[in-house]
Short mmCIF file of C-alpha atoms in Angstrom, two decimals:
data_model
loop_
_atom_site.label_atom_id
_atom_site.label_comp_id
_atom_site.label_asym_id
_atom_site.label_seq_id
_atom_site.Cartn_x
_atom_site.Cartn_y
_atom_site.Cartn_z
CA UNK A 22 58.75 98.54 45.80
CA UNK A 23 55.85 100.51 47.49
CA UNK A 24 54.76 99.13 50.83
CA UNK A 25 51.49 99.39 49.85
CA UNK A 26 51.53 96.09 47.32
CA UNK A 27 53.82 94.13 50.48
CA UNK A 28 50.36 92.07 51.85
CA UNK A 29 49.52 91.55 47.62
CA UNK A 30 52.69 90.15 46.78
CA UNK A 31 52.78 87.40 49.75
CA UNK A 32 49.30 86.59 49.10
CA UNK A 33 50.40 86.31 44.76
CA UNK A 34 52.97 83.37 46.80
CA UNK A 35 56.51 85.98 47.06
CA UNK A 36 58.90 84.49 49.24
CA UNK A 37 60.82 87.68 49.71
CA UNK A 38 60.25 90.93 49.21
CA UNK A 39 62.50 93.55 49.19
CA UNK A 40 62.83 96.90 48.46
CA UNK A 41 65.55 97.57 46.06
CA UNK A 42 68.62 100.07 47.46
CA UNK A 43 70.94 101.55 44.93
CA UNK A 44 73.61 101.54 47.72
CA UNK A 45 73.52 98.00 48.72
CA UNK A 46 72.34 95.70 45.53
CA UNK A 47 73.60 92.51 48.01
CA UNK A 48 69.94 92.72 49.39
CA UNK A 49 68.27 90.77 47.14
CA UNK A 50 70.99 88.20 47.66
CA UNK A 51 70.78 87.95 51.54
CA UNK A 52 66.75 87.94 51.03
CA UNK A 53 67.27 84.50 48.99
CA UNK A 54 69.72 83.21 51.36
CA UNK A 55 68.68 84.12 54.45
CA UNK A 56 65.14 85.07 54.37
CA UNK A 57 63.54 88.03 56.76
CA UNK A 58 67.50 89.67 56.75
CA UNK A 59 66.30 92.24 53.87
CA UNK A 60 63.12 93.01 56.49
CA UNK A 61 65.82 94.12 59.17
CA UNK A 62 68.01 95.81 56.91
CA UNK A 63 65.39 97.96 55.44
CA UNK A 64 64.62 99.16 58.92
CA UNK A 65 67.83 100.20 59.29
CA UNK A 66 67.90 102.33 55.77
CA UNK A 67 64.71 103.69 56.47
CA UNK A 68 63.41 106.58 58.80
CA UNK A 69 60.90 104.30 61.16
CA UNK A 70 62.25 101.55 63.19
CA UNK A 71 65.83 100.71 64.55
CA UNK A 72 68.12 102.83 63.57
CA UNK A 73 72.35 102.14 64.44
CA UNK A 74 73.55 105.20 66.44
CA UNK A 75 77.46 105.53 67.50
CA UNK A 76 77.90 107.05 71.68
CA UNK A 77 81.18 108.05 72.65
CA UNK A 78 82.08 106.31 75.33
CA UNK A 79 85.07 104.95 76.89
CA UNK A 80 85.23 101.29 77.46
CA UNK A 81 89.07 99.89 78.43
CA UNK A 82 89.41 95.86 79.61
CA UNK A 83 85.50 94.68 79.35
CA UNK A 84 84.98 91.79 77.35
CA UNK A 85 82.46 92.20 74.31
CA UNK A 86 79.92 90.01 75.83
CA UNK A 87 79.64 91.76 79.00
CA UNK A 88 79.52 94.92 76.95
CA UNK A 89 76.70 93.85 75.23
CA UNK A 90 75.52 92.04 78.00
CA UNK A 91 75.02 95.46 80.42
CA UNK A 92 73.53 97.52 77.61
CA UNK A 93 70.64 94.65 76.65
CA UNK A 94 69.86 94.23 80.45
CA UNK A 95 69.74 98.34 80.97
CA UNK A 96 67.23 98.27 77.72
CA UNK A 97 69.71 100.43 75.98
CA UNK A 98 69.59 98.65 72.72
CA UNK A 99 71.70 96.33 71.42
CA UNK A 100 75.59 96.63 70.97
CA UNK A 101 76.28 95.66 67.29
CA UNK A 102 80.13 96.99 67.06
CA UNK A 103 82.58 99.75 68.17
CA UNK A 104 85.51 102.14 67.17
CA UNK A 105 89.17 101.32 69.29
CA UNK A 106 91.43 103.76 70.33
CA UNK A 107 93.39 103.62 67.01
CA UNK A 108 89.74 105.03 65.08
CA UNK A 109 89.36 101.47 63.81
CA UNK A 110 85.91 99.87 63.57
CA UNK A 111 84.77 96.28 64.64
CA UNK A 112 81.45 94.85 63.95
CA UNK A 113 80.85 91.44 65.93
CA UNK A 114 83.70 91.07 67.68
CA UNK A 115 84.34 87.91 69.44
CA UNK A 116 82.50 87.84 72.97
CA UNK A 117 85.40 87.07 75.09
CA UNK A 118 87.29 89.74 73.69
CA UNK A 119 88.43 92.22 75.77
CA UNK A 120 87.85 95.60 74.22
CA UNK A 121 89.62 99.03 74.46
CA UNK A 122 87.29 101.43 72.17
CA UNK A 123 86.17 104.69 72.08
CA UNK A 124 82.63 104.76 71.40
CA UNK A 125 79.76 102.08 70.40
CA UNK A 126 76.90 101.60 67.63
CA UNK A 127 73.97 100.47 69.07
CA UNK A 128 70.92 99.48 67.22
CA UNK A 129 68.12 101.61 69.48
CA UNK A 130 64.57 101.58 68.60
CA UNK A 131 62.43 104.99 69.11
CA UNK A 132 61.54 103.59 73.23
CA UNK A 133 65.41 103.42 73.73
CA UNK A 134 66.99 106.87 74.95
CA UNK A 135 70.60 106.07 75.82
CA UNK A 136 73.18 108.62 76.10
CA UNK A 137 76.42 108.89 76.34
CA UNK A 138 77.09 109.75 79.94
CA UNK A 139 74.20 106.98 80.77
CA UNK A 140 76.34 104.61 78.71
CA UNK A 141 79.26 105.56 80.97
CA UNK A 142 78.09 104.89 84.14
CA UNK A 143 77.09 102.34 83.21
CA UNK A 144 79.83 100.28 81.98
CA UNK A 145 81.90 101.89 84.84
CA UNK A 146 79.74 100.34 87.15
#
């Protein structure tokens, strides 16, 4: 699908419009379900926009929510998961959770600079 013919399709009356991905043919059926999902997972398989980056950071006896809750407020981005101390990886975890994990993936957008040792003080603090 070229991004050019995006604005022609929706005018021709498209309800979704996504841009096949050999790697994740499940697209087209969140697009259907859930319309405007393919539109953020696109930016996330492309090279412009939000983009999920891991940060190695250590984070023992927080809960989830006030993980994600100190990185939103400090404009960081926006906690979407993390890796415990046994290398396994949670997406979503419940918010009163209490986490042990060695790093987290955090959707940033090109104005969000986080880094790991800012990510560290902060959830230290």
């Amino acid at each position: 699908m070229d991004d050019l013919n995006r604005e022609r399709l929706k005018r021709a009356g498209a309800s979704a419009i996504v841009r096949p991905l050999r790697g994740y043919p499940e697209m087209i059926v969140r697009a259907i379900v859930a319309p405007g999902t393919e539109w953020i997972i696109e930016r996330l398989f492309s090279s412009e926009g939000d983009e999920c980056l891991r940060f190695d950071v250590a984070v023992d006896g927080l809960t989830w929510s006030s993980v994600v809750r100190a990185v939103l407020e400090a404009n960081y981005g926006t906690p979407v998961g993390y890796a415990d101390v046994e290398g396994q990886f949670h997406s979503n975890p419940p918010p009163q959770a209490p986490i042990a994990a060695t790093a987290l993936f955090i959707l940033v957008d090109e104005t969000q600079k986080p880094t790991n040792s800012a990510l560290q003080k902060l959830l230290e603090g």
